[in-house]
mmCIF file of C-alpha atoms in Angstrom:
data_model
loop_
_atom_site.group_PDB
_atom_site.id
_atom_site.type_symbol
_atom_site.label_atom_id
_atom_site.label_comp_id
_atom_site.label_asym_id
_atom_site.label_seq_id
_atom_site.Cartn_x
_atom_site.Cartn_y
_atom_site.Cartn_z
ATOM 1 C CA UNK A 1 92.509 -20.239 -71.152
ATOM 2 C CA UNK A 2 93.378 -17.131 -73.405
ATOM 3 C CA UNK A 3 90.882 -18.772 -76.455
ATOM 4 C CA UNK A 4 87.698 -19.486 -73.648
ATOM 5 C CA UNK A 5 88.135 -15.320 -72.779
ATOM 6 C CA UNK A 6 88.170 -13.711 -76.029
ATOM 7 C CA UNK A 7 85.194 -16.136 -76.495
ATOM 8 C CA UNK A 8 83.656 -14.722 -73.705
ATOM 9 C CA UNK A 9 84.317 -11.018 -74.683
ATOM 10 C CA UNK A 10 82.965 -11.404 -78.318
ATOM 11 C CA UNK A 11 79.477 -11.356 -77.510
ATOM 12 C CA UNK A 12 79.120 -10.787 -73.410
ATOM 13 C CA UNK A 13 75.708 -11.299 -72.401
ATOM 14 C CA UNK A 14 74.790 -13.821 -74.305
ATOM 15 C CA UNK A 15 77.922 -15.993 -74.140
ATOM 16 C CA UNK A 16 77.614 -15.381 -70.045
ATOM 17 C CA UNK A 17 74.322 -16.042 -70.381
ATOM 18 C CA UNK A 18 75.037 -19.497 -72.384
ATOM 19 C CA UNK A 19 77.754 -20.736 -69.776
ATOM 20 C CA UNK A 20 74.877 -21.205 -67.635
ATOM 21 C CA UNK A 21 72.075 -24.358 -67.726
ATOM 22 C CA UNK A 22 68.710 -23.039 -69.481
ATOM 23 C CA UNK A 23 65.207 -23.073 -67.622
ATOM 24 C CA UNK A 24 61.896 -23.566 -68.747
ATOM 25 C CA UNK A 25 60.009 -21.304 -65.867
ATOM 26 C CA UNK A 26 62.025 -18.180 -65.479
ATOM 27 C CA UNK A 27 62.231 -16.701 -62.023
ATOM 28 C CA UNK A 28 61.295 -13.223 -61.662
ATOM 29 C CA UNK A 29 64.698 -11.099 -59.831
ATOM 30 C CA UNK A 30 65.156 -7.862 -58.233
ATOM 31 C CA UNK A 31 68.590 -6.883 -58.635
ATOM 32 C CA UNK A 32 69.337 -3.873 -56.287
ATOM 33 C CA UNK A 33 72.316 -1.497 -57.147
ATOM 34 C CA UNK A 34 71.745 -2.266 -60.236
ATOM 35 C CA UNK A 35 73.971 0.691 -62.118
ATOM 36 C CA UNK A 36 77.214 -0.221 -60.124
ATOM 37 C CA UNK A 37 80.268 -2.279 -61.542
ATOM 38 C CA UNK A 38 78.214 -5.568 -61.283
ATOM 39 C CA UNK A 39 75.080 -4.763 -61.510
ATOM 40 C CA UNK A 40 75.306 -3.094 -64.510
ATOM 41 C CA UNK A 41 76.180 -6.369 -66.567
ATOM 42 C CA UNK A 42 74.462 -8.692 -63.824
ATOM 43 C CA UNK A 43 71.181 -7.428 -65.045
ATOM 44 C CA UNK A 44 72.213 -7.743 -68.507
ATOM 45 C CA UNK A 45 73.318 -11.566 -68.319
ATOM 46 C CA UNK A 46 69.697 -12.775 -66.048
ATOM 47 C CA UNK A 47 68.261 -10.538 -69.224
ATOM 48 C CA UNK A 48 69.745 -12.490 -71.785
ATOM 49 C CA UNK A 49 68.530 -15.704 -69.979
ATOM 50 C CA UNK A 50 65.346 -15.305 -68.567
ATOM 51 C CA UNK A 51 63.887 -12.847 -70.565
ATOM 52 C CA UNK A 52 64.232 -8.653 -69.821
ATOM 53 C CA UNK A 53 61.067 -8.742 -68.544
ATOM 54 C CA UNK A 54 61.052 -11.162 -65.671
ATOM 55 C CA UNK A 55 64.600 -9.275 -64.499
ATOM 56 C CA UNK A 56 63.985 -5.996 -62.414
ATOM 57 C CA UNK A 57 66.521 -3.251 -62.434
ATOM 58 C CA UNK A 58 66.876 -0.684 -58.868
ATOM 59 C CA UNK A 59 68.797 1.877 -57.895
ATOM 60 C CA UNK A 60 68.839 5.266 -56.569
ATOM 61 C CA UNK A 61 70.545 6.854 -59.250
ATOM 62 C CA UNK A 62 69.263 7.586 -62.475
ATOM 63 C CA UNK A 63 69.593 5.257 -65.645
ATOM 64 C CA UNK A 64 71.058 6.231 -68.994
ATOM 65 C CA UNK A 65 68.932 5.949 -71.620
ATOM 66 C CA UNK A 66 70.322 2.610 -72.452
ATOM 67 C CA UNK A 67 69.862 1.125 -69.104
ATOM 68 C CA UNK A 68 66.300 2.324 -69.496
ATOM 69 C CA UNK A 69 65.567 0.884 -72.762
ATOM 70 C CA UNK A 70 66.385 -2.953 -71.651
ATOM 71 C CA UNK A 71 64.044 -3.792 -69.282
ATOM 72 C CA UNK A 72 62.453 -2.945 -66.282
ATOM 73 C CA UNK A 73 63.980 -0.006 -63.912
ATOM 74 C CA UNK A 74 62.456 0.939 -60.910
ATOM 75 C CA UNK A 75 64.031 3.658 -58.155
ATOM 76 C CA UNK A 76 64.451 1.584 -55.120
ATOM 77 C CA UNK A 77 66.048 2.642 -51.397
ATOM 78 C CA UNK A 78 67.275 -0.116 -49.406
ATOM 79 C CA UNK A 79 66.965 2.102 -46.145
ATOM 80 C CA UNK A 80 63.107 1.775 -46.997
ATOM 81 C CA UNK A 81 61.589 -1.467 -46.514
ATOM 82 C CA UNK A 82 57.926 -0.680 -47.621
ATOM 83 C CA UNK A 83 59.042 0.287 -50.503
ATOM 84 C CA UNK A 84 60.670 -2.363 -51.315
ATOM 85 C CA UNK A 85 57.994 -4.952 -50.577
ATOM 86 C CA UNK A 86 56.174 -2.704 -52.632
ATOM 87 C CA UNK A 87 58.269 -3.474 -55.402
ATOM 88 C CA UNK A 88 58.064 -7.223 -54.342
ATOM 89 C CA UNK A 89 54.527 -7.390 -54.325
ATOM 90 C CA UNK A 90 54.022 -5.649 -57.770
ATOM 91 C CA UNK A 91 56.583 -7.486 -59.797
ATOM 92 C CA UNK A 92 56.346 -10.817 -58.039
ATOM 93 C CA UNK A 93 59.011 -11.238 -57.070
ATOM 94 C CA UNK A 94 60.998 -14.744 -56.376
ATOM 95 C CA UNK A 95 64.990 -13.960 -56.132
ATOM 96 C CA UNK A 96 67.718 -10.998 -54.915
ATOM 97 C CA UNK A 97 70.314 -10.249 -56.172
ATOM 98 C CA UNK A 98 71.766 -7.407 -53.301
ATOM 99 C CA UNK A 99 74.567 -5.671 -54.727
ATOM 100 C CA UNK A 100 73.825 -2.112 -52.905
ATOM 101 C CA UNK A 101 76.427 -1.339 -50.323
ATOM 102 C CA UNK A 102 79.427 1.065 -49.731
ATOM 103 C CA UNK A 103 82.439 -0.260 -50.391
ATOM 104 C CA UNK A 104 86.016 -0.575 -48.914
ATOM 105 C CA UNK A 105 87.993 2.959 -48.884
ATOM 106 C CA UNK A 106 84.640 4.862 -49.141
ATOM 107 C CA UNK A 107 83.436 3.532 -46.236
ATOM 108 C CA UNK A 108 86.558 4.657 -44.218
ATOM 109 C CA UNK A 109 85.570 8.020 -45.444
ATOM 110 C CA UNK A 110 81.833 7.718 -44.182
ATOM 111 C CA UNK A 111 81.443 5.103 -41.454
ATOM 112 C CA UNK A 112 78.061 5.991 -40.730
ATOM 113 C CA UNK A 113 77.030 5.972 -44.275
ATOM 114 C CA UNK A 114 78.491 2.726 -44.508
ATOM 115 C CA UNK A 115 76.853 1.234 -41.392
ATOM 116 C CA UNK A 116 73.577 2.262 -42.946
ATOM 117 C CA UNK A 117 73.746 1.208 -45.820
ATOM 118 C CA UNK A 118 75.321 -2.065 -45.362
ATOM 119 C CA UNK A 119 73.727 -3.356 -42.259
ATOM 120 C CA UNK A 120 69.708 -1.500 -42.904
ATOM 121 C CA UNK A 121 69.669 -2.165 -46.299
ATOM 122 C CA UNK A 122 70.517 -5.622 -46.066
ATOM 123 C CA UNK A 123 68.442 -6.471 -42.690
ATOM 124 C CA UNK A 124 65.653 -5.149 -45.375
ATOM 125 C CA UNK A 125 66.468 -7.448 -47.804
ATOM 126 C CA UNK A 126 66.748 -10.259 -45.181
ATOM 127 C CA UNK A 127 63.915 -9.542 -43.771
ATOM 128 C CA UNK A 128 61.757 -9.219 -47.165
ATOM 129 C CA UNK A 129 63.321 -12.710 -48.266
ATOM 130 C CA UNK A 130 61.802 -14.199 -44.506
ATOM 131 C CA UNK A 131 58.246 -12.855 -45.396
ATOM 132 C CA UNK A 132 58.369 -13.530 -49.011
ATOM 133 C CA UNK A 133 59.691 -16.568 -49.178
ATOM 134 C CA UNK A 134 62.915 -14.959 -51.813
ATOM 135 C CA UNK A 135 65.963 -16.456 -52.808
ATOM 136 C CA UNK A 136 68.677 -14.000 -51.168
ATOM 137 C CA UNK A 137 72.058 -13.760 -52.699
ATOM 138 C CA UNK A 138 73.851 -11.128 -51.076
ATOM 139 C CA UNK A 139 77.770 -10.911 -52.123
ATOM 140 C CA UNK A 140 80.409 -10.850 -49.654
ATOM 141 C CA UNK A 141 84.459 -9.395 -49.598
ATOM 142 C CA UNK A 142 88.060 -10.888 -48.849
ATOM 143 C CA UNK A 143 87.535 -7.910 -47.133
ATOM 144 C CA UNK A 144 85.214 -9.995 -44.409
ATOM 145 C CA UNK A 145 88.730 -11.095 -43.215
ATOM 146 C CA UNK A 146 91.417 -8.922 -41.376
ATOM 147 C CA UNK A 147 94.824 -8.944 -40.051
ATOM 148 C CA UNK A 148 95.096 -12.067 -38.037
ATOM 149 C CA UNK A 149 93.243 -14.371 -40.636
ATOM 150 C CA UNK A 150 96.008 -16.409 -42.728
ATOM 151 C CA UNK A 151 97.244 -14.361 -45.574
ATOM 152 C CA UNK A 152 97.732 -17.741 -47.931
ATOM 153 C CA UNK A 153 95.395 -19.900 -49.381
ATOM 154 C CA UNK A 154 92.897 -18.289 -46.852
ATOM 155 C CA UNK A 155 89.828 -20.753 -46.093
ATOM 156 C CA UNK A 156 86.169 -20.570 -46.016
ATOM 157 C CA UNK A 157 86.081 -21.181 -42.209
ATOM 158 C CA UNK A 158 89.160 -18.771 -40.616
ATOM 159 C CA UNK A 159 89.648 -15.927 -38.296
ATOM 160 C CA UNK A 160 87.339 -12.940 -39.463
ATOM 161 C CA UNK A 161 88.264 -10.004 -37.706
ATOM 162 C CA UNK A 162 87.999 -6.849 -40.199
ATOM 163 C CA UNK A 163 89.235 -3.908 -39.059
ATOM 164 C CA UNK A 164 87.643 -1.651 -41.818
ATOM 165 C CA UNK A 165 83.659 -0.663 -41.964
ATOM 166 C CA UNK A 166 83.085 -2.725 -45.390
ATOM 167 C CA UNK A 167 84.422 -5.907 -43.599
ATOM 168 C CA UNK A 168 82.933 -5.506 -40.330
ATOM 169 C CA UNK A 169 79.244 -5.128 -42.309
ATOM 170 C CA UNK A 170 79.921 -8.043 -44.552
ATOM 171 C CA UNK A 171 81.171 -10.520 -41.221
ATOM 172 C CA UNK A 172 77.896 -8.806 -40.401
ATOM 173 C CA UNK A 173 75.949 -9.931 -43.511
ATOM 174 C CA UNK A 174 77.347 -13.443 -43.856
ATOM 175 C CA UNK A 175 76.585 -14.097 -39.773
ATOM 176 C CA UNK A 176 72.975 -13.262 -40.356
ATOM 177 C CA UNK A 177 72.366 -14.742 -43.487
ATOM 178 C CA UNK A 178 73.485 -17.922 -42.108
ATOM 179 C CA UNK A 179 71.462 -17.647 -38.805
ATOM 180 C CA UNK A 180 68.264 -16.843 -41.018
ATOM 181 C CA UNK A 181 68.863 -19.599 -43.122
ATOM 182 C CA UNK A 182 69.611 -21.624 -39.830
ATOM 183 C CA UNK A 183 66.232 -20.482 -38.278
ATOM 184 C CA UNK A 184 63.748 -19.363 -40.451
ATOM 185 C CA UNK A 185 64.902 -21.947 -43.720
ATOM 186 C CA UNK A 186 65.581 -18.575 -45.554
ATOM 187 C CA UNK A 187 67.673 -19.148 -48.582
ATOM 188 C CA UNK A 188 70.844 -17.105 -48.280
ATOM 189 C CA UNK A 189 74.083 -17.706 -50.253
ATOM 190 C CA UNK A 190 76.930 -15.577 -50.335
ATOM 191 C CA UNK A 191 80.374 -15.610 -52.421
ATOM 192 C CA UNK A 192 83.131 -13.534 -51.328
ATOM 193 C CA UNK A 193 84.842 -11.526 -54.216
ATOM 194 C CA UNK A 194 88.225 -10.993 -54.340
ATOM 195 C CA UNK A 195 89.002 -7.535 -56.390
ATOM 196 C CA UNK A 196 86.965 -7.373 -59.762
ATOM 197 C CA UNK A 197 88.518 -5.851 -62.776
ATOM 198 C CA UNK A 198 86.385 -4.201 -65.470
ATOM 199 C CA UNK A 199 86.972 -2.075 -68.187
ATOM 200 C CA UNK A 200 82.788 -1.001 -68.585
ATOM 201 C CA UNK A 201 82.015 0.995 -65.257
ATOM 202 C CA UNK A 202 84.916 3.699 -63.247
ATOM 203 C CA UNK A 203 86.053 2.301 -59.855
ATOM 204 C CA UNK A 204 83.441 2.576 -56.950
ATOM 205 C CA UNK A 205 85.509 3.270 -54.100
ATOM 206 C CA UNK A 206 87.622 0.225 -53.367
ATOM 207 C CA UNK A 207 90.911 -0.405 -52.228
ATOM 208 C CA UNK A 208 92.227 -2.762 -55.700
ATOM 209 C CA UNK A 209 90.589 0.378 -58.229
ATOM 210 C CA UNK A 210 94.234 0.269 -58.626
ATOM 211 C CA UNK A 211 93.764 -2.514 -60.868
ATOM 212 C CA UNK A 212 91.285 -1.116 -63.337
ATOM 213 C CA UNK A 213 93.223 2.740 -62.704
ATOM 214 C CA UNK A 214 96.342 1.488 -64.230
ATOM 215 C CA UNK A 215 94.652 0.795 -67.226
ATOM 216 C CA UNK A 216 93.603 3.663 -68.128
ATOM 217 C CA UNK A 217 96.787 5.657 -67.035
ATOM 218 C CA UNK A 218 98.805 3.141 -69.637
ATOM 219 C CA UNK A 219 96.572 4.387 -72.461
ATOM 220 C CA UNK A 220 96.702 8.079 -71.772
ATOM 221 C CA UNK A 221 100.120 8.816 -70.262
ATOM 222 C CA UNK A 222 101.996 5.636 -70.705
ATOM 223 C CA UNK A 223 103.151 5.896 -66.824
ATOM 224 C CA UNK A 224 100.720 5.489 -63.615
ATOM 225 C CA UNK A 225 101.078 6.177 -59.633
ATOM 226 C CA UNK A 226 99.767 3.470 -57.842
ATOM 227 C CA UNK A 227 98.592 4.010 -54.238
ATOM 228 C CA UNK A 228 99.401 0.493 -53.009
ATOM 229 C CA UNK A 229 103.137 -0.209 -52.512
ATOM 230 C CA UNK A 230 104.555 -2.609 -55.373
ATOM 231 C CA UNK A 231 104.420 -6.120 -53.683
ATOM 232 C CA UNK A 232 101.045 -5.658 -52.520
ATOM 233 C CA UNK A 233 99.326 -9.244 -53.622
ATOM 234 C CA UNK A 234 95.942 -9.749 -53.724
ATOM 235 C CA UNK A 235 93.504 -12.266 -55.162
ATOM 236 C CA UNK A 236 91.787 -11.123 -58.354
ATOM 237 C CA UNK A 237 89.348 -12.019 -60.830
ATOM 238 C CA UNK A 238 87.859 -10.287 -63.958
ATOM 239 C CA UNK A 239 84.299 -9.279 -64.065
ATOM 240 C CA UNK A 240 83.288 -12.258 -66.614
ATOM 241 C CA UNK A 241 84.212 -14.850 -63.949
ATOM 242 C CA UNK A 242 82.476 -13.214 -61.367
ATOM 243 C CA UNK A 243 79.007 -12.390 -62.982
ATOM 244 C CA UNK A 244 79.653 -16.620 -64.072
ATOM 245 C CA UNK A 245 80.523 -17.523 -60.402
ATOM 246 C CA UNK A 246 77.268 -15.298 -59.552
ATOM 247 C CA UNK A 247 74.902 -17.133 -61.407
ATOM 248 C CA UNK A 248 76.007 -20.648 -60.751
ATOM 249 C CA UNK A 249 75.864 -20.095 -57.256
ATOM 250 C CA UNK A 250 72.320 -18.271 -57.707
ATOM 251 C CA UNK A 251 70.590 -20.956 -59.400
ATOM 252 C CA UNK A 252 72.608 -24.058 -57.856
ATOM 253 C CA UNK A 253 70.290 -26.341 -56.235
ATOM 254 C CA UNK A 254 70.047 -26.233 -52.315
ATOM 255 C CA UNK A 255 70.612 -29.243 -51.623
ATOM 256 C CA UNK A 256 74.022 -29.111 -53.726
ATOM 257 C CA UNK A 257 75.103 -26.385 -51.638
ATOM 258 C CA UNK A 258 77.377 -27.727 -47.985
ATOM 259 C CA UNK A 259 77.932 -24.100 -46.698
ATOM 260 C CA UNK A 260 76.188 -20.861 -47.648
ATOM 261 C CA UNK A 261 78.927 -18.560 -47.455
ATOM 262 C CA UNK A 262 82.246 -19.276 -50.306
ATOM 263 C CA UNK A 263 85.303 -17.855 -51.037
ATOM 264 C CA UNK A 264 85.986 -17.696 -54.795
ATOM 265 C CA UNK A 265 89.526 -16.703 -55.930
ATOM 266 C CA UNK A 266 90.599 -16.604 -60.102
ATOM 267 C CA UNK A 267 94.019 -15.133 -60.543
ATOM 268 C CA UNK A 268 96.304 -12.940 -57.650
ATOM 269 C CA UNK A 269 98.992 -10.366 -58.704
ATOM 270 C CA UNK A 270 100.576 -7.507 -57.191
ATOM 271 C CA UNK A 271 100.933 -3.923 -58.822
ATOM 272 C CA UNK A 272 104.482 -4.754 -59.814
ATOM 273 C CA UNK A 273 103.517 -7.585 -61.671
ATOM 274 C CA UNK A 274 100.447 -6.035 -63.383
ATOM 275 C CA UNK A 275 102.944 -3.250 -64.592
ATOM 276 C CA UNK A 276 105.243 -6.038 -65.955
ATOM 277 C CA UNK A 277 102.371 -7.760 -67.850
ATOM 278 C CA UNK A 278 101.367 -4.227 -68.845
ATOM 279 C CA UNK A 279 104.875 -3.524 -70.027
ATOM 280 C CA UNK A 280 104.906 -7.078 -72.301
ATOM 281 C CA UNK A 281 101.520 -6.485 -73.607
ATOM 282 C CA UNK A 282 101.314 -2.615 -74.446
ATOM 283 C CA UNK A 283 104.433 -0.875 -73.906
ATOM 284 C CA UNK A 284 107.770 -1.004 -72.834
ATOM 285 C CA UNK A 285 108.212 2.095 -71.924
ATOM 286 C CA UNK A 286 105.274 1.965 -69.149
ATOM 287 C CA UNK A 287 106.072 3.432 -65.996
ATOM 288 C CA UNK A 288 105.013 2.974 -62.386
ATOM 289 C CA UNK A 289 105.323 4.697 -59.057
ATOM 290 C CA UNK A 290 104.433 3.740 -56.005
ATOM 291 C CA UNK A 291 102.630 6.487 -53.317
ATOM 292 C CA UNK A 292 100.556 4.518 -50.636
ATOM 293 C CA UNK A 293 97.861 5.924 -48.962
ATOM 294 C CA UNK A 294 95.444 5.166 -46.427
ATOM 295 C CA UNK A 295 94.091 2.197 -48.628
ATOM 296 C CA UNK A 296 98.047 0.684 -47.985
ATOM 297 C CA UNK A 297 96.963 -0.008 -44.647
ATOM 298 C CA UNK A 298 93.299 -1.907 -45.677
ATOM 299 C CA UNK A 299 95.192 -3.879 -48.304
ATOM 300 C CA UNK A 300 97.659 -5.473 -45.732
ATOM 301 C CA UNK A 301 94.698 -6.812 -43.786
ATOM 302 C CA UNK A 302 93.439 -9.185 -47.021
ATOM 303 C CA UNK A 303 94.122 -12.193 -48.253
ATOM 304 C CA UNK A 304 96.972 -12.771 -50.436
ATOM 305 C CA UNK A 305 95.740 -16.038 -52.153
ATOM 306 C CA UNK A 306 91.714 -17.579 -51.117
ATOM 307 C CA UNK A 307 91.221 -21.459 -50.796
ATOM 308 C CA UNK A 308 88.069 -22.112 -53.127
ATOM 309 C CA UNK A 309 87.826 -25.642 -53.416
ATOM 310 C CA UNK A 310 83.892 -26.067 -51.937
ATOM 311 C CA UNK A 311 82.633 -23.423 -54.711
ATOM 312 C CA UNK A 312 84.528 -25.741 -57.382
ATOM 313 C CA UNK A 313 83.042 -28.506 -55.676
ATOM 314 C CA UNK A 314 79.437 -27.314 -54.920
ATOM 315 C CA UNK A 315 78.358 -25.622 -58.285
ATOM 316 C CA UNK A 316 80.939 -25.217 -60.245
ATOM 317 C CA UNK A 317 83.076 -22.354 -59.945
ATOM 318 C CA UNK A 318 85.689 -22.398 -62.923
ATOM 319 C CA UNK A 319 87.229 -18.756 -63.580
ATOM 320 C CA UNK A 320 88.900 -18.877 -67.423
ATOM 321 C CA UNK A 321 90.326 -15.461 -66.430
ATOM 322 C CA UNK A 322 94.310 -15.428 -65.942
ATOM 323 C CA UNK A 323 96.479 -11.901 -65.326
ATOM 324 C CA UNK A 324 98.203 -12.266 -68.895
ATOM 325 C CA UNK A 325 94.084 -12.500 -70.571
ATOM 326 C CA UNK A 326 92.615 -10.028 -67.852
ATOM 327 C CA UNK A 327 95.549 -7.712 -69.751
ATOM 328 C CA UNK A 328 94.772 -8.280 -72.875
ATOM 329 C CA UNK A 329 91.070 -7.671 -72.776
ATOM 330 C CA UNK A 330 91.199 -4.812 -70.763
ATOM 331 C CA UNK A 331 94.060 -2.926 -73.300
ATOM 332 C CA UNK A 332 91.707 -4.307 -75.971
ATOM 333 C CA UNK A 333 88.433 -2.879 -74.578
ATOM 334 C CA UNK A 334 89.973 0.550 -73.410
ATOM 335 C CA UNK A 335 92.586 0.722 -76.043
ATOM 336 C CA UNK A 336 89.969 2.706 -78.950
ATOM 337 C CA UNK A 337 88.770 4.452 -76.167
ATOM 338 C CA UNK A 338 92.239 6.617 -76.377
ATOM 339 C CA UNK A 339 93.499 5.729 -79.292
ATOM 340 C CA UNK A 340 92.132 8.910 -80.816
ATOM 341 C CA UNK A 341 92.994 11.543 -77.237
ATOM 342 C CA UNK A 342 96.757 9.651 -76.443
ATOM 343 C CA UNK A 343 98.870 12.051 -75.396
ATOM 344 C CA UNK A 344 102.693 11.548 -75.016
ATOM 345 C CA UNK A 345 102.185 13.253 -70.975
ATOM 346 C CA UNK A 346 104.507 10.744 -68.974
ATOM 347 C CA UNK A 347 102.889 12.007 -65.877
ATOM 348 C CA UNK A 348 99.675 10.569 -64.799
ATOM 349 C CA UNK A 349 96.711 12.144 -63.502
ATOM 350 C CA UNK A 350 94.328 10.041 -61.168
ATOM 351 C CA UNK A 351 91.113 8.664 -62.967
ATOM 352 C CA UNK A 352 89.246 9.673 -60.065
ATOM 353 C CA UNK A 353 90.970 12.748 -58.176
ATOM 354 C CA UNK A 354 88.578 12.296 -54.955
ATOM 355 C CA UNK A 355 86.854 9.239 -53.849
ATOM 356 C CA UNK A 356 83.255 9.830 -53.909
ATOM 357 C CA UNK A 357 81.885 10.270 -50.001
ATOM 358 C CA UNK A 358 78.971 7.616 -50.679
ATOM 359 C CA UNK A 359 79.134 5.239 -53.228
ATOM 360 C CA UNK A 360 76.040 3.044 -53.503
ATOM 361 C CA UNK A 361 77.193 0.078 -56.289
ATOM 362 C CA UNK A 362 78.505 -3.066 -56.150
#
């Protein structure tokens, strides 16, 4: 497993690019939130495969020069559907990829911004896919379930009661999708991510930022203060995987395809047993601390462990992503980052001291 990541890491886009089957008429994509945590590399991956060209950045933020120079970038509001047919009209447009929403612990801070976002933007999207005749893939959450669904080896088909504003707008999203595929033959498909771990973008405002927090706090002041208690367990997967998962369930076949909504589920750990695997990896004189806050309480409502045997089935879902590689590559990514500011501080400041109000990514 440890050989197929570093593999993967070497040369990103391209190796992502080359897990995937080739095609000899390229479909033209609108990704939207396209400078979060997944859209970022996303865009980069459908670049290396079907050309920069034919793969249209959005977003309401403003690109880095970079971002600019690969391709395509267009600013694009969910909340405004003209403008977004506008976009599909000009560019020709045949797929979605929806990534713009507010996520988990920001949307407990602004449930109104969340509503709109979440539920507008992608009735917008539905809406243009119904007209246009797009393929729709709109991602979903373990956060779509809530405290009575089964904490273990959750299923596809359980008890979805969220009690947060993310999963109440994604029970929302996956609902609709599936009644517009149902009755106007849109095509809709959906994966539900368990907690994504990157070491290329900061945290968005989700409730396992934990997991990509910690790294950084290792590097810089050997010691961390997580704000999940330390048995918390919840399904993981690093962002390799998911952008894989992504695009095999984006250009899988329809009629391969026996539900339009799947769970997908790589590795599962809890903050105790990250620090551990820290502590083998990096340093044994890490240390952790445990302060809960209000994300304690959204955590305890997810999944420990998702059931994803239909998206292994259907098209393919393989994650080569375990905790001990997940480790490795992230203290091998971030690692030069601080290698030349370490400082021997043992206590740790947060990586993000306030969670943004509105956080449009993915």
């Amino acid at each position: 497993m440890l050989t197929s990541a570093r593999q993967t890491l070497r040369t990103p886009f391209a190796r992502l690019a080359r897990r995937l089957h080739s095609t000899a008429n390229p479909p033209r994509v609108l990704v939207t939130g396209s400078l979060g945590q997944l859209g970022t590399t996303m865009v980069n991956t459908l670049r290396a495969k079907f050309g920069s060209e034919n793969i249209i950045a959005s977003d309401i933020k403003k690109p880095s020069i970079e971002q600019r120079n690969t391709g395509p970038f267009v600013y694009a509001d969910v909340l405004n559907y003209r403008a977004l047919e506008q976009i599909v009209v000009d560019y020709g447009i045949d797929w979605v990829v929806h990534f713009s929403a507010i996520l988990s612990a920001a949307g407990e801070r602004n449930p109104s911004l969340g509503l709109n976002v979440n539920i507008t933007g992608f009735q917008n999207v539905l809406d243009l896919a119904k007209a246009h005749n797009l393929r729709l893939l709109s991602p979903s959450t373990m956060g779509a379930f809530g405290p009575t669904t089964p904490k273990d080896s959750t299923p596809d088909l359980t008890i979805m009661r969220p009690n947060t504003i993310y999963g109440i707008t994604k029970v929302h999203m996956e609902l609709l999708g599936e009644y517009y595929q149902e009755k106007f033959q849109v095509d809709f498909r959906s994966l539900r991510y368990p907690g994504i771990i990157s070491a290329d973008s900061p945290p968005g405002g989700g409730t396992t930022d934990y997991a990509v927090d910690i790294f950084h706090a290792a590097l810089k002041h050997n010691s961390y203060e997580s704000f999940l208690d330390a048995g918390t367990r919840l399904p993981m997967a690093y962002i390799d995987d998911c952008i894989v998962g992504t695009m095999q369930l984006l250009e899988a076949p329809q009629e391969a395809l026996t539900q339009r909504v799947y769970n997908v589920h790589a590795c599962d750990f809890s903050p105790q047993e990250l620090a551990g695997e820290i502590r083998r990896q990096h340093s044994d004189a890490f240390e952790i601390a445990y302060r809960p806050d209000f994300r304690q309480a959204i955590a305890d409502t997810w999944p420990r462990t998702m059931a994803d045997e239909a998206a292994r089935r259907d098209w393919g879902w393989n994650p080569v992503f375990g905790t001990a590689d997940i480790v490795r590559v992230m203290l091998d990514k971030l690692g030069p980052v601080y290698a030349a500011t370490a400082s021997p501080a043992t206590t740790a400041e947060p990586l993000v001291e306030e969670l943004p109000a509105a956080v449009v990514a993915s």
